[in-house]
Short mmCIF file of C-alpha atoms and ligand atoms in Angstrom, two decimals:
data_model
loop_
_atom_site.label_atom_id
_atom_site.label_comp_id
_atom_site.label_asym_id
_atom_site.label_seq_id
_atom_site.Cartn_x
_atom_site.Cartn_y
_atom_site.Cartn_z
CA MET A 1 -0.16 -0.08 0.22
CA SER A 2 0.81 3.48 -0.90
CA LYS A 3 1.88 6.08 1.84
CA LYS A 4 -1.26 9.29 1.78
CA ARG A 5 1.23 12.45 0.97
CA ASP A 6 1.10 15.36 3.23
CA TYR A 7 2.66 17.11 0.42
CA HIS A 8 1.65 18.11 -3.02
CA LEU A 9 3.22 17.42 -6.19
CA PRO A 10 4.59 19.28 -8.62
CA SER A 11 3.56 18.71 -12.43
CA LEU A 12 5.49 19.57 -15.49
CA LYS A 13 1.81 18.44 -17.63
CA ASP A 14 0.79 21.49 -16.06
CA ALA A 15 3.12 23.80 -15.77
CA GLY A 16 3.19 23.24 -18.96
CA ARG A 17 0.30 24.43 -20.77
CA ARG A 18 -0.67 28.20 -21.81
CA SER A 19 -3.89 30.76 -21.42
CA ARG A 20 -4.63 33.91 -22.77
CA GLU A 21 -4.72 35.43 -19.02
CA GLU A 22 -3.51 38.40 -18.94
CA VAL A 23 -0.10 38.22 -16.31
CA SER A 24 -1.39 40.08 -12.65
CA VAL A 25 1.33 42.51 -11.35
CA GLU A 26 1.96 41.91 -7.38
CA THR A 27 3.68 43.62 -4.51
CA PHE A 28 5.62 41.88 -1.73
CA SER A 29 5.03 42.73 1.79
CA LEU A 30 6.52 41.07 4.42
CA SER A 31 4.58 41.07 8.27
CA ASP A 32 6.33 42.90 11.57
CA GLU A 33 6.35 39.17 13.51
CA ALA A 34 8.77 37.63 9.83
CA LYS A 35 10.50 40.67 10.07
CA LYS A 36 12.54 39.46 13.07
CA LEU A 37 12.41 36.20 12.14
CA GLY A 38 15.59 35.79 11.48
CA GLU A 39 17.65 38.10 14.67
CA GLY A 40 20.17 36.83 15.59
CA LYS A 41 20.45 34.03 12.52
CA THR A 42 22.52 34.34 9.06
CA TYR A 43 21.78 32.94 5.45
CA TYR A 44 24.02 30.82 3.42
CA ILE A 45 23.29 30.71 -0.55
CA ARG A 46 24.24 28.06 -2.75
CA THR A 47 23.69 28.71 -6.93
CA HIS A 48 23.36 26.26 -8.92
CA GLY A 49 22.82 27.00 -13.21
CA CYS A 50 22.46 30.19 -15.23
CA GLN A 51 21.89 34.14 -14.66
CA ALA A 52 18.54 33.85 -13.27
CA ASN A 53 18.89 31.00 -11.28
CA GLN A 54 22.04 34.41 -9.58
CA ARG A 55 19.45 37.04 -9.87
CA ASP A 56 16.91 34.21 -7.93
CA SER A 57 19.13 33.30 -5.31
CA GLU A 58 19.77 37.33 -4.63
CA THR A 59 16.06 37.89 -3.82
CA MET A 60 16.28 35.19 -1.79
CA ALA A 61 19.37 36.73 -0.84
CA GLY A 62 16.93 40.02 -0.30
CA ILE A 63 14.45 38.64 1.32
CA LEU A 64 15.91 36.36 3.70
CA GLU A 65 18.35 40.18 5.55
CA ALA A 66 14.76 41.70 4.99
CA MET A 67 13.86 39.17 7.70
CA SER A 68 16.79 39.81 9.46
CA TYR A 69 19.33 37.47 8.55
CA ARG A 70 22.40 37.89 7.99
CA ALA A 71 25.26 36.20 5.55
CA ALA A 72 26.78 33.67 6.46
CA GLN A 73 30.28 33.05 4.94
CA LYS A 74 30.09 29.49 5.13
CA PRO A 75 27.75 26.19 5.30
CA GLU A 76 29.37 25.22 8.16
CA GLU A 77 28.17 29.01 10.29
CA ALA A 78 24.30 29.40 9.14
CA ASP A 79 21.19 28.90 10.95
CA VAL A 80 19.76 28.72 7.62
CA ILE A 81 21.05 26.85 3.92
CA LEU A 82 19.14 28.11 0.78
CA ILE A 83 20.40 25.70 -2.20
CA ASN A 84 18.59 27.23 -5.67
CA THR A 85 18.92 24.42 -8.45
CA CYS A 86 18.90 24.08 -11.73
CA ALA A 87 17.65 21.01 -13.88
CA ILE A 88 19.30 21.54 -17.67
CA ARG A 89 20.25 18.65 -17.82
CA GLN A 90 20.99 15.38 -15.44
CA ASN A 91 24.46 15.89 -14.40
CA ALA A 92 23.60 19.31 -12.99
CA GLU A 93 21.28 18.05 -10.93
CA GLU A 94 23.19 14.93 -9.76
CA ARG A 95 25.96 17.82 -8.17
CA VAL A 96 22.79 18.88 -6.49
CA TYR A 97 22.55 15.75 -5.12
CA GLY A 98 25.55 15.61 -3.92
CA GLU A 99 25.45 18.78 -2.04
CA ILE A 100 22.44 18.02 -0.18
CA GLY A 101 23.84 15.06 0.62
CA ALA A 102 26.43 16.35 2.37
CA LEU A 103 24.50 18.74 3.97
CA LYS A 104 22.74 15.45 6.50
CA ARG A 105 26.78 15.43 8.07
CA LEU A 106 25.55 19.16 9.88
CA LYS A 107 21.99 18.57 10.41
CA LYS A 108 23.16 15.88 12.37
CA GLU A 109 25.19 18.61 14.31
CA LYS A 110 22.84 21.20 14.46
CA LYS A 111 19.39 20.26 14.83
CA ASP A 112 18.45 23.53 14.37
CA LEU A 113 19.84 23.70 11.30
CA ILE A 114 16.56 25.05 8.30
CA ILE A 115 18.26 23.51 4.83
CA GLY A 116 15.53 24.65 1.60
CA VAL A 117 15.21 23.75 -1.70
CA GLY A 118 14.27 26.02 -3.89
CA GLY A 119 14.75 26.22 -8.12
CA CYS A 120 14.08 24.81 -11.26
CA MET A 121 14.34 20.97 -9.85
CA SER A 122 11.76 21.65 -7.18
CA GLN A 123 9.64 21.57 -9.95
CA GLU A 124 9.99 18.44 -11.20
CA GLU A 125 7.89 15.76 -9.69
CA GLU A 126 10.28 12.80 -9.91
CA SER A 127 12.59 15.37 -8.00
CA VAL A 128 10.63 16.24 -5.49
CA LYS A 129 9.51 13.04 -5.30
CA THR A 130 13.30 12.54 -4.17
CA LEU A 131 14.41 14.98 -1.99
CA VAL A 132 10.86 14.14 0.02
CA GLU A 133 11.89 10.15 0.50
CA LYS A 134 15.37 9.67 -0.35
CA TYR A 135 16.63 13.50 1.22
CA PRO A 136 14.90 14.24 5.30
CA GLN A 137 18.21 16.68 5.78
CA VAL A 138 15.66 18.48 4.08
CA ASP A 139 12.86 21.38 5.68
CA ILE A 140 11.69 23.21 2.51
CA ILE A 141 11.18 22.86 -1.38
CA PHE A 142 10.06 25.78 -2.96
CA GLY A 143 9.92 26.14 -6.72
CA THR A 144 10.37 28.43 -8.70
CA HIS A 145 7.12 30.87 -8.61
CA ASN A 146 7.30 30.29 -4.71
CA ILE A 147 10.68 32.41 -3.54
CA THR A 148 8.15 35.16 -2.48
CA SER A 149 7.13 32.88 0.18
CA LEU A 150 10.41 31.90 2.23
CA PRO A 151 9.28 33.76 4.73
CA ALA A 152 5.63 32.40 5.56
CA LEU A 153 7.51 28.69 5.11
CA LEU A 154 10.55 29.36 7.81
CA GLU A 155 7.97 30.78 10.10
CA SER A 156 5.51 27.25 9.72
CA VAL A 157 8.70 24.83 9.95
CA VAL A 158 10.37 27.39 13.25
CA LYS A 159 6.98 27.16 14.30
CA GLU A 160 6.09 23.92 13.52
CA LYS A 161 8.76 21.74 13.31
CA LYS A 162 7.39 20.38 9.72
CA ARG A 163 8.68 19.75 6.06
CA LYS A 164 7.22 22.08 3.95
CA VAL A 165 6.61 21.86 0.36
CA GLU A 166 5.55 24.98 -2.45
CA VAL A 167 5.35 24.40 -5.18
CA PHE A 168 2.95 25.59 -8.30
CA SER A 169 2.54 24.35 -11.28
CA ARG A 170 1.74 27.37 -13.00
CA GLN A 171 2.19 30.13 -15.55
CA GLY A 172 3.59 32.80 -13.05
CA GLU A 173 3.06 36.18 -12.45
CA ILE A 174 5.57 39.79 -12.36
CA TYR A 175 6.17 40.07 -8.35
CA GLU A 176 8.04 44.12 -7.86
CA GLU A 177 9.43 45.35 -4.89
CA VAL A 178 11.43 42.51 -4.21
CA PRO A 179 13.98 42.76 -1.58
CA VAL A 180 17.86 42.15 -3.33
CA THR A 181 20.48 42.01 -2.02
CA ARG A 182 23.29 41.86 -5.21
CA PHE A 183 25.67 40.13 -4.87
CA ALA A 184 28.15 42.81 -6.96
CA SER A 185 28.41 46.48 -6.90
CA HIS A 186 29.71 47.24 -9.86
CA LYS A 187 27.84 45.09 -11.97
CA ALA A 188 23.95 43.46 -11.78
CA TRP A 189 21.66 41.71 -13.10
CA VAL A 190 17.93 42.72 -14.08
CA ASN A 191 15.24 40.85 -14.78
CA VAL A 192 12.93 41.92 -18.16
CA MET A 193 11.11 38.91 -18.30
CA TYR A 194 10.58 34.93 -17.15
CA GLY A 195 9.68 32.32 -18.06
CA CYS A 196 10.11 30.63 -21.72
CA ASP A 197 6.63 29.87 -24.67
CA LYS A 198 9.60 28.99 -26.84
CA PHE A 199 9.29 25.02 -25.92
CA CYS A 200 12.63 23.65 -27.69
CA THR A 201 11.58 19.75 -27.47
CA TYR A 202 14.48 18.94 -25.04
CA CYS A 203 14.49 22.07 -22.41
CA ILE A 204 13.12 22.21 -19.25
CA VAL A 205 12.90 25.79 -19.29
CA PRO A 206 9.28 26.26 -20.10
CA TYR A 207 8.00 23.93 -17.96
CA THR A 208 9.84 24.61 -14.45
CA ARG A 209 10.29 28.92 -15.43
CA GLY A 210 6.40 29.42 -16.83
CA LYS A 211 4.83 31.46 -19.15
CA GLU A 212 7.06 34.13 -20.99
CA ARG A 213 5.85 37.14 -19.29
CA SER A 214 7.40 40.76 -19.70
CA ARG A 215 7.71 43.40 -17.33
CA ARG A 216 6.60 46.73 -17.41
CA LYS A 217 8.98 48.97 -19.03
CA GLU A 218 8.60 51.80 -16.00
CA ASP A 219 9.74 49.01 -13.54
CA ILE A 220 12.76 48.04 -15.49
CA LEU A 221 14.01 51.84 -16.38
CA LEU A 222 13.85 52.52 -12.76
CA GLU A 223 15.92 49.76 -11.06
CA VAL A 224 17.90 50.68 -13.95
CA GLN A 225 18.63 54.57 -12.76
CA ASP A 226 18.78 53.26 -9.56
CA LEU A 227 21.47 50.96 -10.01
CA LEU A 228 22.84 53.95 -11.61
CA LYS A 229 22.48 56.39 -8.54
CA GLU A 230 24.27 53.85 -6.59
CA GLY A 231 27.43 53.28 -8.61
CA TYR A 232 26.58 50.21 -10.91
CA GLN A 233 28.90 50.29 -14.23
CA GLU A 234 27.16 47.49 -15.88
CA VAL A 235 23.35 45.89 -16.17
CA CYS A 236 23.38 42.72 -17.64
CA LEU A 237 18.94 42.33 -19.03
CA LEU A 238 17.79 38.55 -18.88
CA GLY A 239 15.30 36.70 -20.28
CA GLN A 240 15.15 33.49 -22.04
CA ASN A 241 14.52 34.97 -24.88
CA VAL A 242 14.26 38.54 -24.42
CA ASN A 243 13.93 39.58 -27.93
CA ALA A 244 10.50 38.52 -27.00
CA TYR A 245 9.81 41.53 -24.91
CA GLY A 246 6.60 43.14 -24.93
CA LYS A 247 5.06 40.75 -27.26
CA ASP A 248 2.59 40.47 -24.04
CA LEU A 249 2.21 43.92 -23.53
CA LYS A 250 1.43 44.73 -26.41
CA ASP A 251 4.24 47.13 -26.39
CA PRO A 252 5.41 47.42 -30.52
CA ASP A 253 8.41 49.12 -29.43
CA GLY A 254 9.85 45.13 -28.54
CA PHE A 255 12.67 44.77 -26.53
CA GLY A 256 14.78 47.48 -28.93
CA GLY A 257 12.51 50.33 -27.97
CA LEU A 258 14.02 49.21 -24.07
CA LEU A 259 17.36 48.88 -25.43
CA GLU A 260 17.32 52.45 -26.50
CA GLU A 261 15.23 53.37 -23.30
CA VAL A 262 18.31 51.54 -21.17
CA ALA A 263 21.38 53.17 -23.00
CA LYS A 264 19.15 56.63 -23.21
CA THR A 265 19.99 56.60 -18.99
CA GLY A 266 23.47 56.44 -18.99
CA ILE A 267 24.81 53.44 -17.15
CA PRO A 268 28.34 53.21 -18.51
CA ARG A 269 27.49 49.27 -19.61
CA ILE A 270 23.82 47.05 -20.87
CA ARG A 271 24.50 43.94 -22.08
CA PHE A 272 21.51 41.32 -22.68
CA MET A 273 21.03 37.69 -22.38
CA THR A 274 19.70 34.97 -24.10
CA SER A 275 18.72 36.00 -27.70
CA HIS A 276 16.62 33.05 -29.74
CA PRO A 277 17.60 33.45 -33.70
CA TRP A 278 13.71 34.02 -33.82
CA ASP A 279 12.60 37.81 -33.86
CA PHE A 280 15.76 39.16 -33.17
CA ASP A 281 14.33 42.54 -35.45
CA ASP A 282 15.98 45.70 -37.07
CA ARG A 283 14.80 47.02 -34.44
CA MET A 284 17.32 45.82 -32.56
CA ILE A 285 19.74 45.77 -34.93
CA GLU A 286 19.23 49.91 -35.20
CA ALA A 287 19.90 50.51 -31.52
CA MET A 288 23.09 48.08 -31.24
CA LYS A 289 24.40 50.99 -33.80
CA LYS A 290 23.13 53.73 -32.51
CA TYR A 291 24.53 53.73 -28.59
CA ASP A 292 27.88 52.52 -27.64
CA ASN A 293 26.76 51.53 -23.87
CA LEU A 294 25.42 48.46 -25.85
CA MET A 295 28.44 46.14 -25.21
CA PRO A 296 29.26 44.99 -28.08
CA TYR A 297 28.29 41.53 -28.27
CA ILE A 298 25.13 38.87 -29.03
CA HIS A 299 24.94 35.23 -27.94
CA LEU A 300 23.21 33.34 -30.25
CA PRO A 301 22.23 29.83 -29.94
CA LEU A 302 22.16 28.17 -32.93
CA GLN A 303 21.75 24.25 -31.56
CA SER A 304 22.25 22.51 -34.75
CA GLY A 305 23.39 23.11 -38.72
CA ASP A 306 21.15 20.40 -39.57
CA ASP A 307 17.42 21.36 -40.79
CA GLU A 308 15.98 18.24 -39.57
CA ILE A 309 17.37 18.61 -36.16
CA LEU A 310 16.61 21.75 -35.96
CA ARG A 311 13.00 20.81 -36.83
CA LYS A 312 12.78 17.74 -34.26
CA MET A 313 15.08 20.58 -31.85
CA ASN A 314 11.11 23.22 -32.71
CA ARG A 315 13.51 25.96 -33.31
CA ARG A 316 11.55 27.36 -35.80
CA TYR A 317 14.35 27.89 -37.87
CA THR A 318 16.31 26.71 -40.66
CA SER A 319 20.32 26.82 -40.56
CA GLU A 320 19.99 28.79 -44.00
CA SER A 321 17.97 31.74 -41.99
CA TYR A 322 20.38 31.54 -39.39
CA ARG A 323 23.56 31.97 -41.53
CA GLU A 324 21.15 35.11 -43.13
CA LEU A 325 20.15 37.07 -39.57
CA PHE A 326 23.62 35.91 -39.20
CA ASP A 327 26.25 37.31 -41.92
CA LYS A 328 23.55 40.31 -41.80
CA LEU A 329 24.54 41.24 -37.78
CA ARG A 330 28.24 40.90 -39.38
CA ARG A 331 27.97 43.03 -41.48
CA GLU A 332 25.52 45.73 -39.83
CA LEU A 333 28.00 45.47 -36.37
CA PRO A 334 31.34 44.60 -37.83
CA HIS A 335 33.34 45.27 -34.21
CA TYR A 336 30.82 42.39 -32.67
CA ALA A 337 32.11 39.11 -30.72
CA PHE A 338 29.29 36.47 -30.64
CA THR A 339 29.33 33.82 -29.12
CA THR A 340 26.58 30.59 -29.29
CA ASP A 341 25.35 26.53 -27.84
CA ILE A 342 25.79 24.50 -29.19
CA ILE A 343 24.25 20.38 -28.57
CA VAL A 344 25.72 17.87 -29.46
CA GLY A 345 23.92 14.02 -29.88
CA PHE A 346 19.99 14.94 -30.31
CA PRO A 347 18.28 11.45 -31.02
CA ASN A 348 19.24 10.06 -34.02
CA GLU A 349 21.68 12.70 -34.92
CA SER A 350 23.22 10.89 -37.76
CA GLU A 351 26.96 11.98 -37.93
CA GLU A 352 25.64 13.70 -41.99
CA ALA A 353 23.64 16.11 -39.37
CA PHE A 354 26.96 16.53 -36.84
CA GLN A 355 29.39 17.49 -40.06
CA ARG A 356 26.49 20.18 -40.85
CA THR A 357 27.08 22.16 -36.88
CA LEU A 358 31.38 21.64 -37.77
CA ASP A 359 30.52 23.90 -40.60
CA MET A 360 27.87 26.24 -39.36
CA VAL A 361 30.76 26.76 -36.92
CA ASP A 362 33.75 27.12 -39.86
CA HIS A 363 31.61 29.63 -41.32
CA CYS A 364 30.71 31.75 -38.03
CA ARG A 365 33.49 31.15 -36.39
CA TYR A 366 32.61 32.79 -33.61
CA ASP A 367 34.53 34.08 -30.25
CA ASN A 368 33.71 30.62 -28.06
CA ALA A 369 30.77 29.08 -27.77
CA PHE A 370 28.65 26.36 -25.03
CA THR A 371 28.99 23.25 -26.55
CA PHE A 372 26.58 20.45 -23.86
CA ILE A 373 25.32 16.62 -25.42
CA PHE A 374 22.25 16.28 -25.58
CA SER A 375 20.88 15.15 -21.77
CA PRO A 376 17.07 13.89 -21.43
CA ARG A 377 14.49 15.75 -19.79
CA ILE A 378 11.74 14.02 -17.79
CA GLY A 379 8.61 15.64 -19.07
CA THR A 380 9.79 17.00 -22.22
CA PRO A 381 9.65 15.65 -26.36
CA ALA A 382 13.08 15.01 -27.05
CA ALA A 383 13.18 12.58 -23.84
CA ARG A 384 11.04 10.44 -25.67
CA MET A 385 12.32 10.19 -29.03
CA GLU A 386 14.08 6.86 -30.32
CA ASP A 387 17.97 7.17 -30.24
CA SER A 388 20.22 5.46 -31.82
CA VAL A 389 23.75 6.83 -30.82
CA PRO A 390 25.32 5.87 -28.43
CA MET A 391 27.02 8.04 -25.74
CA SER A 392 30.78 6.76 -26.64
CA VAL A 393 30.10 8.85 -30.27
CA LYS A 394 28.13 11.51 -28.34
CA GLU A 395 30.95 11.81 -27.31
CA ASP A 396 33.32 12.26 -29.88
CA ARG A 397 32.09 14.32 -31.57
CA LEU A 398 31.16 16.57 -28.23
CA GLN A 399 35.96 17.04 -28.28
CA ILE A 400 35.84 17.21 -32.32
CA LEU A 401 33.06 20.52 -31.85
CA ASN A 402 35.40 21.65 -28.87
CA GLU A 403 39.08 21.68 -31.20
CA LYS A 404 37.23 23.75 -33.86
CA ILE A 405 35.22 25.97 -30.72
CA ALA A 406 38.84 26.26 -29.17
CA PHE A 407 40.26 27.97 -33.05
CA TYR A 408 38.13 29.70 -33.78
CA ALA A 409 37.68 31.50 -30.40
CA LYS A 410 41.78 31.97 -30.07
CA GLU A 411 41.82 33.65 -34.41
CA ALA A 412 39.40 35.78 -32.63
CA ASN A 413 41.39 36.50 -29.95
CA LYS A 414 44.86 36.60 -31.27
CA LYS A 415 42.97 40.56 -32.90
CA PHE A 416 43.00 41.64 -30.08
CA GLU A 417 47.15 41.49 -29.43
CA GLY A 418 48.59 44.54 -29.23
CA ARG A 419 45.51 47.23 -28.89
CA ASP A 420 44.48 48.97 -25.73
CA VAL A 421 40.90 47.78 -24.96
CA ASP A 422 38.67 48.73 -21.36
CA VAL A 423 38.02 46.82 -19.31
CA LEU A 424 36.02 46.56 -16.27
CA VAL A 425 37.62 44.86 -13.63
CA ASP A 426 36.03 41.84 -11.22
CA GLY A 427 38.75 41.58 -9.12
CA LEU A 428 41.54 39.53 -8.37
CA SER A 429 41.45 36.45 -10.48
CA LYS A 430 40.46 33.81 -8.59
CA ARG A 431 43.19 31.60 -10.74
CA ASN A 432 45.98 33.51 -9.88
CA SER A 433 45.97 36.09 -7.34
CA SER A 434 49.05 37.93 -8.68
CA VAL A 435 46.83 39.34 -11.78
CA TYR A 436 43.26 41.11 -12.08
CA SER A 437 40.46 40.45 -14.31
CA GLY A 438 37.50 41.33 -15.87
CA TYR A 439 35.80 41.48 -19.35
CA THR A 440 36.05 44.12 -22.13
CA PRO A 441 32.77 45.45 -24.06
CA GLU A 442 32.79 42.51 -26.51
CA ASN A 443 32.55 40.06 -23.29
CA LYS A 444 36.50 38.92 -23.41
CA LEU A 445 38.57 38.39 -20.06
CA VAL A 446 41.40 39.86 -19.74
CA ASN A 447 44.00 39.04 -16.29
CA PHE A 448 46.80 41.32 -16.53
CA LYS A 449 49.00 43.22 -14.18
CA GLY A 450 48.44 46.41 -12.85
CA LYS A 451 48.55 48.32 -9.25
CA ASP A 452 46.15 50.61 -7.00
CA ILE A 453 43.25 48.77 -8.69
CA HIS A 454 39.70 48.30 -8.02
CA ILE A 455 36.27 46.91 -7.93
CA GLY A 456 33.98 48.22 -10.17
CA ASP A 457 37.05 50.52 -12.30
CA ILE A 458 37.35 50.59 -16.42
CA VAL A 459 40.57 50.56 -16.62
CA ARG A 460 42.83 50.73 -20.36
CA VAL A 461 45.11 47.22 -20.48
CA HIS A 462 47.25 47.09 -23.07
CA ILE A 463 46.22 43.04 -24.51
CA ASP A 464 50.00 41.15 -24.08
CA GLU A 465 49.27 38.09 -25.22
CA ALA A 466 46.15 35.96 -26.63
CA MET A 467 44.91 32.93 -25.10
CA SER A 468 41.76 30.33 -26.48
CA PHE A 469 39.18 31.89 -23.97
CA SER A 470 41.48 34.65 -22.06
CA LEU A 471 43.66 37.85 -23.07
CA ASN A 472 46.72 38.11 -20.94
CA GLY A 473 47.32 42.17 -20.77
CA THR A 474 49.20 44.84 -18.11
CA ALA A 475 47.78 47.76 -17.30
CA ILE A 476 48.24 51.23 -18.86
CA GLU A 477 49.55 53.85 -16.19
CA LYS A 478 47.26 57.01 -16.02
CA ASP A 479 48.86 60.33 -17.18
CA PRO A 480 49.81 61.62 -13.19
CA LEU A 481 48.72 65.16 -15.31
CA PHE A 482 44.80 63.31 -14.63
N1 LIG B 501 19.84 19.23 -23.00
C1 LIG B 501 21.67 18.91 -23.40
N2 LIG B 501 21.28 20.28 -23.59
C2 LIG B 501 20.82 21.64 -23.18
N3 LIG B 501 20.17 22.60 -22.99
C3 LIG B 501 19.14 22.52 -22.50
N4 LIG B 501 18.37 22.06 -22.72
C4 LIG B 501 19.30 20.50 -22.56
C5 LIG B 501 19.71 19.57 -22.45
N5 LIG B 501 18.12 19.27 -22.34
C6 LIG B 501 21.39 23.96 -23.51
C7 LIG B 501 21.23 24.62 -24.81
C8 LIG B 501 20.85 25.63 -24.26
C9 LIG B 501 21.74 26.40 -23.00
C10 LIG B 501 20.94 26.61 -22.22
O1 LIG B 501 21.69 24.58 -22.93
O2 LIG B 501 22.26 25.10 -25.37
O3 LIG B 501 21.00 26.82 -24.54
FE1 LIG B 502 15.05 26.33 -23.64
FE2 LIG B 502 13.93 27.11 -27.02
FE3 LIG B 502 13.17 28.42 -24.07
FE4 LIG B 502 15.77 28.94 -24.43
S1 LIG B 502 14.49 29.24 -25.79
S2 LIG B 502 14.48 28.49 -22.71
S3 LIG B 502 16.39 26.71 -24.76
S4 LIG B 502 13.05 25.82 -25.14
#
């Protein structure tokens, strides 16, 4: 006989439904009791996955701080540990399980420790079942639409000492005025839209993050203006598919219009992530030509260079239309850098199909690419497709592709040798603390020598040497008269 569940399982099927219902905009608020719950207590957040998760973790931190919790430096020192999870590929999930497993020991030593699991894995029914059944150390499971419920969830776990699961499988609303504690003081993520309606057949995101919904332009601009006042040098406008910005709001100016407005705020550096080749329009290109605080960098996911695979992926473009768009962007924006995402080993990918992906890489000569082996995600159409390609073949293809990508990355970086570039400084390099690191406008990582340099400075750097995935340089000393 099966045990009766005392919690609701999420449903990917429900989460994949779309209606024409309008998205509601809610305002966040906290009760007086919640504002004091964390007095004398600390929190630690571990983030997996993409920029949307990074930004969500900043919201979680903001909410916890509004509840009087303070940040701990290490998980061992924290009273509340939140793990913000990623479900994009199986190996991302495995890392999360490993990490939660390791927390069991901490929980034994510290009975009052509260462990919460949020993010995309919490939206999946199988993962929630596993977490509930095999990981008793987890006290709270909350979905991507339930971050604003953290105060109520924490309150009830503290009071009732019972596990809480709250995951909504609905399409999602928009919350404004939610507290945020940003993890950096010089560059910031700004959500412009949430969710995705593209339903690429391999991808779990439309299910875990709900319907495509845009924030109101005035809310976005207010956020950017505040960031500018606080001294931020860079904003990255975030969305699973930013080109679709404004469609749900019936905003005729779309993302191109938003880019212009954000550029006009005068914030020094603006980036955006991610563009789908679908509906990348001329208005966007016009804005990019006009404003030099729009950084010369576009991430344009290809996924595959083969028409049959693209069709099975439901990508809505052909290799020819991708190539046309790419050539146009190169022509109109010659100083731009381009990167991409590519999946190898999609079900039944033939040798010829893989070759067409390599041909496209030869054509586009990307500055860099993120490459992946297809990972079947339960609940997505591609996970149900027949696949006769052995894993060893997929691994070989990934290696061949990566070698090609590295070749073109180095070729693109070589063009920077001997040039002077502006680098927004992130701090000391993580790999070598005797040099600083930061990014050029084209999003090239630069490691450089220099003195009297601070996080958030924009420093002129002479590039001495190009590596495949970074540039080495030396800061140019400022003229003491200026
Ligand atoms: N398997 C492998 N890669 C995937 N991506 C998304 N879903 C999967 C999957 N199931 C890749 C795509 C996407 C990037 C963020 O992750 O290339 O652009
Ligand atoms: Fe996933 Fe496709 Fe949406 Fe990107 S556009 S999040 S790959 S479904």
